[in-house]
CSV table of C-alpha atoms in Angstrom, one decimal:
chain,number,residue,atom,x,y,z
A,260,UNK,CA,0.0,0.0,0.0
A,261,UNK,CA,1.0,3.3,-0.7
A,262,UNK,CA,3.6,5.0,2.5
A,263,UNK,CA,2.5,8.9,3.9
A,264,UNK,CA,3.0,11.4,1.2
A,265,UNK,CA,4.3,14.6,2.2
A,266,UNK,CA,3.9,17.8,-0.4
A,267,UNK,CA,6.2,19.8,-1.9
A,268,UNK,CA,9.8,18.0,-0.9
A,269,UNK,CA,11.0,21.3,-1.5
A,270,UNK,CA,10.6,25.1,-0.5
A,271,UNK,CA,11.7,28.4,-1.0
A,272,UNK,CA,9.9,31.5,1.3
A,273,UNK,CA,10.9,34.6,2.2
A,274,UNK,CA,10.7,36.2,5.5
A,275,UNK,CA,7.6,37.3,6.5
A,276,UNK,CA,5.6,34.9,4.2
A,277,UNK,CA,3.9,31.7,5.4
A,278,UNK,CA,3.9,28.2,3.6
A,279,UNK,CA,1.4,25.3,3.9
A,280,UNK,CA,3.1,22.0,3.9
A,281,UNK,CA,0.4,18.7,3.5
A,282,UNK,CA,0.5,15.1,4.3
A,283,UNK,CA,-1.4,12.3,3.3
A,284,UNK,CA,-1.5,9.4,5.6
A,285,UNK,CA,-1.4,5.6,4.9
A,286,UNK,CA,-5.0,4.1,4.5
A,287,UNK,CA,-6.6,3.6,7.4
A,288,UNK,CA,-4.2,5.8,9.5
A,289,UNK,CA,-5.9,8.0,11.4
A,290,UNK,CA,-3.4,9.6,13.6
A,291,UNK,CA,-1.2,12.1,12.0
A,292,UNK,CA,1.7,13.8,13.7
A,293,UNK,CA,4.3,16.5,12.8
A,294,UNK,CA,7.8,17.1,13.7
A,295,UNK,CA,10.5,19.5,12.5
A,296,UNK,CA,13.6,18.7,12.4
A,297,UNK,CA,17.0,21.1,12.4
A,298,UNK,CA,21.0,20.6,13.3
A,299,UNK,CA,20.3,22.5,16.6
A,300,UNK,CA,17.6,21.1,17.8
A,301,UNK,CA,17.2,18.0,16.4
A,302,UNK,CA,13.6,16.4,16.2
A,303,UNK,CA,10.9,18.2,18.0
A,304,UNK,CA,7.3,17.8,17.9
A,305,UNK,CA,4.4,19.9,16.5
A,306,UNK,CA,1.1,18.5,16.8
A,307,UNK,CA,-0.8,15.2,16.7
A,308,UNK,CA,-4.4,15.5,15.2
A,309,UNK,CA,-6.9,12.1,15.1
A,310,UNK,CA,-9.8,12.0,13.9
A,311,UNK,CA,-9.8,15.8,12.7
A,312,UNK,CA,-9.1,16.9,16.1
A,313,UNK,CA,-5.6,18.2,17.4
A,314,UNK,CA,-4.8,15.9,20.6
A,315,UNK,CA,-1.3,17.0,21.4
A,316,UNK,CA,0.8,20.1,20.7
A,317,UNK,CA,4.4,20.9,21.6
A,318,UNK,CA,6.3,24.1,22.4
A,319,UNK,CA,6.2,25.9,19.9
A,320,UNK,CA,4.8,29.9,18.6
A,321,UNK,CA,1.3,29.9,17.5
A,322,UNK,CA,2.5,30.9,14.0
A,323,UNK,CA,2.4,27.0,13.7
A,324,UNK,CA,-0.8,25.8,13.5
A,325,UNK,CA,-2.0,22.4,11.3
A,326,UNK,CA,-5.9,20.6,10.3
A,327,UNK,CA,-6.5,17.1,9.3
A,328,UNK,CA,-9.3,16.7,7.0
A,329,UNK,CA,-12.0,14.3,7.2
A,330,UNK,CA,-9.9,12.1,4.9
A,331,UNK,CA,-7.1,12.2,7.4
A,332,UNK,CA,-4.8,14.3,5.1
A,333,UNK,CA,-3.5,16.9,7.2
A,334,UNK,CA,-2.0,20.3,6.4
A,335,UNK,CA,0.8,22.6,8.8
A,336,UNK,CA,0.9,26.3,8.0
A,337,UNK,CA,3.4,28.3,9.0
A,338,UNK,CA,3.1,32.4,9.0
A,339,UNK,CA,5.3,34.9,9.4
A,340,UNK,CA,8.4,32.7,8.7
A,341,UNK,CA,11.3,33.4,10.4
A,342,UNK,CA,15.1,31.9,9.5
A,343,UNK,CA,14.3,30.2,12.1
A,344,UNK,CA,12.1,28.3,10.9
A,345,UNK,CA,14.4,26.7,8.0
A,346,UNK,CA,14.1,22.9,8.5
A,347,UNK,CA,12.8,19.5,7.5
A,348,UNK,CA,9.3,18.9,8.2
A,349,UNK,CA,8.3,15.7,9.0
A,350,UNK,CA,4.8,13.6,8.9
A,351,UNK,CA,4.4,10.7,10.4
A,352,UNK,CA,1.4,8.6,10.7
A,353,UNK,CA,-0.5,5.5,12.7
A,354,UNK,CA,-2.6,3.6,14.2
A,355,UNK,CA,-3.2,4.9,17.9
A,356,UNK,CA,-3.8,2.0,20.5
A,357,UNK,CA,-1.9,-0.6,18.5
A,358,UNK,CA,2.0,0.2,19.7
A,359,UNK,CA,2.9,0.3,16.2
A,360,UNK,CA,5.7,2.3,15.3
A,361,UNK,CA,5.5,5.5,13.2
A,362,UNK,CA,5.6,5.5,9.5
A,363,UNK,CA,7.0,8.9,8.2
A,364,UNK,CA,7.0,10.6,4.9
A,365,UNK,CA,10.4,11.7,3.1
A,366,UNK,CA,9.4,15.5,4.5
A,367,UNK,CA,9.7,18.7,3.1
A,368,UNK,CA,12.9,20.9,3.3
A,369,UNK,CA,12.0,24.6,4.1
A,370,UNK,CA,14.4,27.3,3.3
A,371,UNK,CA,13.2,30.9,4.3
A,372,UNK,CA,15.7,33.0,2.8
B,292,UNK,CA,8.8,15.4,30.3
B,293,UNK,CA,10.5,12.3,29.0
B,294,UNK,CA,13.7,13.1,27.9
B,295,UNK,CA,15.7,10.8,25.8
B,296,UNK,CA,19.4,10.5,25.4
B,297,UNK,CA,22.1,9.4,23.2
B,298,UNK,CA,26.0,9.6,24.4
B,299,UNK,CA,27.3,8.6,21.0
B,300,UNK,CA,27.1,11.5,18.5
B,301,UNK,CA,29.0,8.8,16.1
B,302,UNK,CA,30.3,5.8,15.5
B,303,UNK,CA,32.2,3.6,12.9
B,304,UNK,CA,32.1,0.0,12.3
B,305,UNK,CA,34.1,-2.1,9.9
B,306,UNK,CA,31.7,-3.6,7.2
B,307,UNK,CA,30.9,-7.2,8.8
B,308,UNK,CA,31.7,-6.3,12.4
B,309,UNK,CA,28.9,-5.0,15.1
B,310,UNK,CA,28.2,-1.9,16.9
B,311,UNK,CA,26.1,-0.9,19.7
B,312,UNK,CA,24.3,2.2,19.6
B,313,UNK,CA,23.8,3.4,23.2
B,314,UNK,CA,20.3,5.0,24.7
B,315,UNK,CA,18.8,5.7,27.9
B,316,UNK,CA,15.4,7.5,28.7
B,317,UNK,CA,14.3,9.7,31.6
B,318,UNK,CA,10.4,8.6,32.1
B,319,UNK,CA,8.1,7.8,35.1
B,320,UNK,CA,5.3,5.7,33.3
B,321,UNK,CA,5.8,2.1,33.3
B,322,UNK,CA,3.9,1.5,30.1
B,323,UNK,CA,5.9,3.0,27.1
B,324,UNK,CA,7.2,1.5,23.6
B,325,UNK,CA,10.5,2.3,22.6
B,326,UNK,CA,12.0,2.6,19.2
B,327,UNK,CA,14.8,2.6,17.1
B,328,UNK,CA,14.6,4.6,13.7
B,329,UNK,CA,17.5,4.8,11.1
B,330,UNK,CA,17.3,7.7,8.8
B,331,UNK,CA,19.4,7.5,5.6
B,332,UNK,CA,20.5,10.7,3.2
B,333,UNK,CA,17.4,10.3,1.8
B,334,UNK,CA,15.6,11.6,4.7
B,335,UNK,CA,12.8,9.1,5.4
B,336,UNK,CA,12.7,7.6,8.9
B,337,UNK,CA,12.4,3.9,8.4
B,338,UNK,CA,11.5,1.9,12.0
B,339,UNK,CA,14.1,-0.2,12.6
B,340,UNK,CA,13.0,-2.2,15.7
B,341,UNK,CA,10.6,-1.5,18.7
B,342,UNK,CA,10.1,-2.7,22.0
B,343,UNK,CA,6.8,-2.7,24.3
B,344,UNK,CA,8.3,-1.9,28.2
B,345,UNK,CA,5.7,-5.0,29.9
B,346,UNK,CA,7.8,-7.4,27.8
B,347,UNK,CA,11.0,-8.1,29.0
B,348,UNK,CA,12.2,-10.3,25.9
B,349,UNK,CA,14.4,-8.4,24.0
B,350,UNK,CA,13.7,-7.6,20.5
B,351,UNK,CA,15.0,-8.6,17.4
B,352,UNK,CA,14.4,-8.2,13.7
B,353,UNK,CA,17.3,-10.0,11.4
B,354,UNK,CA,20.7,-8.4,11.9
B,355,UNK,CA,19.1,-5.8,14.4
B,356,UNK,CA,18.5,-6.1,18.1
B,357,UNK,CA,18.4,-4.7,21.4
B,358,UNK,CA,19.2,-4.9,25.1
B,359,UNK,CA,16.1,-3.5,26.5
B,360,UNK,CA,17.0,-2.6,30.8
B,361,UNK,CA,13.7,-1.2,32.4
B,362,UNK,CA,15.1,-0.7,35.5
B,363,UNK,CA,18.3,1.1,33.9
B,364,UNK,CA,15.8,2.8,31.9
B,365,UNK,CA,18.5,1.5,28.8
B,366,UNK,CA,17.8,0.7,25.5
B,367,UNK,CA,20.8,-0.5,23.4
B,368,UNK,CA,21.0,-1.4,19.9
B,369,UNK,CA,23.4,-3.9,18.2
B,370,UNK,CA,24.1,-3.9,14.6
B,371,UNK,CA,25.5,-7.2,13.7
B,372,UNK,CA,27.1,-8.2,10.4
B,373,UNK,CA,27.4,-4.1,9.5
B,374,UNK,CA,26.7,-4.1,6.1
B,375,UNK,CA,27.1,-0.5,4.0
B,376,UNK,CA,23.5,0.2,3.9
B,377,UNK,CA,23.6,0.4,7.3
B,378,UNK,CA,25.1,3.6,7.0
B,379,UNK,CA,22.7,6.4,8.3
B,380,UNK,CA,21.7,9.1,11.3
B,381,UNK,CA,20.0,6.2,13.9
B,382,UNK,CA,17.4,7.9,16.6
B,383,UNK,CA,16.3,5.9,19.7
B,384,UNK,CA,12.4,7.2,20.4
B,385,UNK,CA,10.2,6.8,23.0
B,386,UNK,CA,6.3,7.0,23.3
B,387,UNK,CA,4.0,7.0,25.3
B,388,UNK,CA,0.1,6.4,24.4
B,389,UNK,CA,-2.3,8.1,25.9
B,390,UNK,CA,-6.0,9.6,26.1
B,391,UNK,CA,-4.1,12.8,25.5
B,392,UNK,CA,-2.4,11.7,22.4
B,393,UNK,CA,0.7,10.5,21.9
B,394,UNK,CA,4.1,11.6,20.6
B,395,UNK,CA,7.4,10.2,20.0
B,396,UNK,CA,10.4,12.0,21.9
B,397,UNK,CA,13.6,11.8,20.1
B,398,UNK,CA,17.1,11.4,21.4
B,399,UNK,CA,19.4,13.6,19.4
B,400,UNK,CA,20.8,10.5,17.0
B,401,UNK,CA,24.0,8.7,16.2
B,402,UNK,CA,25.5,8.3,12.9
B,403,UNK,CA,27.1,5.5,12.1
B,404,UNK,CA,29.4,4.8,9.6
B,405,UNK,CA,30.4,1.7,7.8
B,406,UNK,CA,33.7,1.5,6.5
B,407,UNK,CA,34.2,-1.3,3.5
């Protein structure tokens, strides 16, 4: 079956702009999470939405927000990008109550120039 | 907050030997999974191996396994037979489920090389 799809792989902003990054789950996947990843910081959470409903959020600015869709594709926006906010996006989705690991997507690679 | 930590920011193996990849976890629950991911230059996590914390077996999967020590709150993982696709970034994770969702903390990964 197909894996999680993550749209664009790549992406060019400017500062000040935002971006909408999407993932598509694996059927049946309901759970959808996000992390970022960076050299600094390494991988850090975002959000986790099931069932169209955002169920865990981490530490970060409310210029990061994200939806899942009825179909469980989800979307993150970012606005306002800052440098900062250069990094590789990950999705990652799963089956909540099973223990199964995560399957991820290949990402997207933001540059904010 | 669970915090997860690797000691090892890298480590080289000769193709054919092993190599441990160290982990240990800060976490007060006693029902977690634990997981090891490899990432590649290609930039997709793949799962590598996972262990549920109420089983003490160890887990394996082919050439991959791990010492899994509750009580240390350890989780190891042996490469055996290194092969040169083994080369990659490799992140230990931790989870734990809840009503409140779930999320996977992240140790800040080991890359291992594999030299032919």
């Amino acid at each position: 079956k197909a894996g999680v799809t993550q749209t664009p792989r790549y992406l060019i902003k400017t500062r000040g702009q935002q971006v909408t990054l999407s993932c598509s789950p694996i059927s049946g996947h309901r759970s959808v999470s996000w992390y970022q990843q960076t050299p600094g910081q390494g991988l850090q959470f975002l959000f986790e939405y099931f069932s169209e409903t955002q169920r865990n959020k981490g530490n970060f600015p409310g210029r990061f927000s994200g939806r899942q869709f009825s179909n469980s594709r989800s979307e993150m926006n970012v606005s306002t990008l800052e440098l900062g906010d250069s990094a590789l996006y990950l999705c990652a989705s799963s089956i909540p109550g099973t223990g199964d690991g995560y399957t991820f997507g290949s990402g997207t690679r933001l540059t904010v120039v | 907050a669970q915090t997860v930590t690797q000691s090892q920011p890298e480590m080289s193996v000769q193709e054919a030997e092993t190599v441990t990849l160290s982990c240990t976890y800060d976490t007060s629950e006693s029902d977690y999974y634990l997981f090891w991911y490899k990432q590649p230059p290609s930039r997709q996590m793949i799962l590598v191996i996972r262990q549920e914390a109420y089983k003490q077996q160890n887990a394996t999967e082919n050439r991959f396994s791990v010492n899994f020590q509750k009580a240390a709150k350890s989780f190891s993982l042996k490469i055996s037979d290194s092969q040169l696709g083994d080369a990659a970034m490799y992140f230990c994770a931790y989870r734990r489920e809840g009503a409140a969702g779930n999320k996977l903390t992240f140790g800040g990964g080991t890359r291992v090389l594999v030299k032919p």
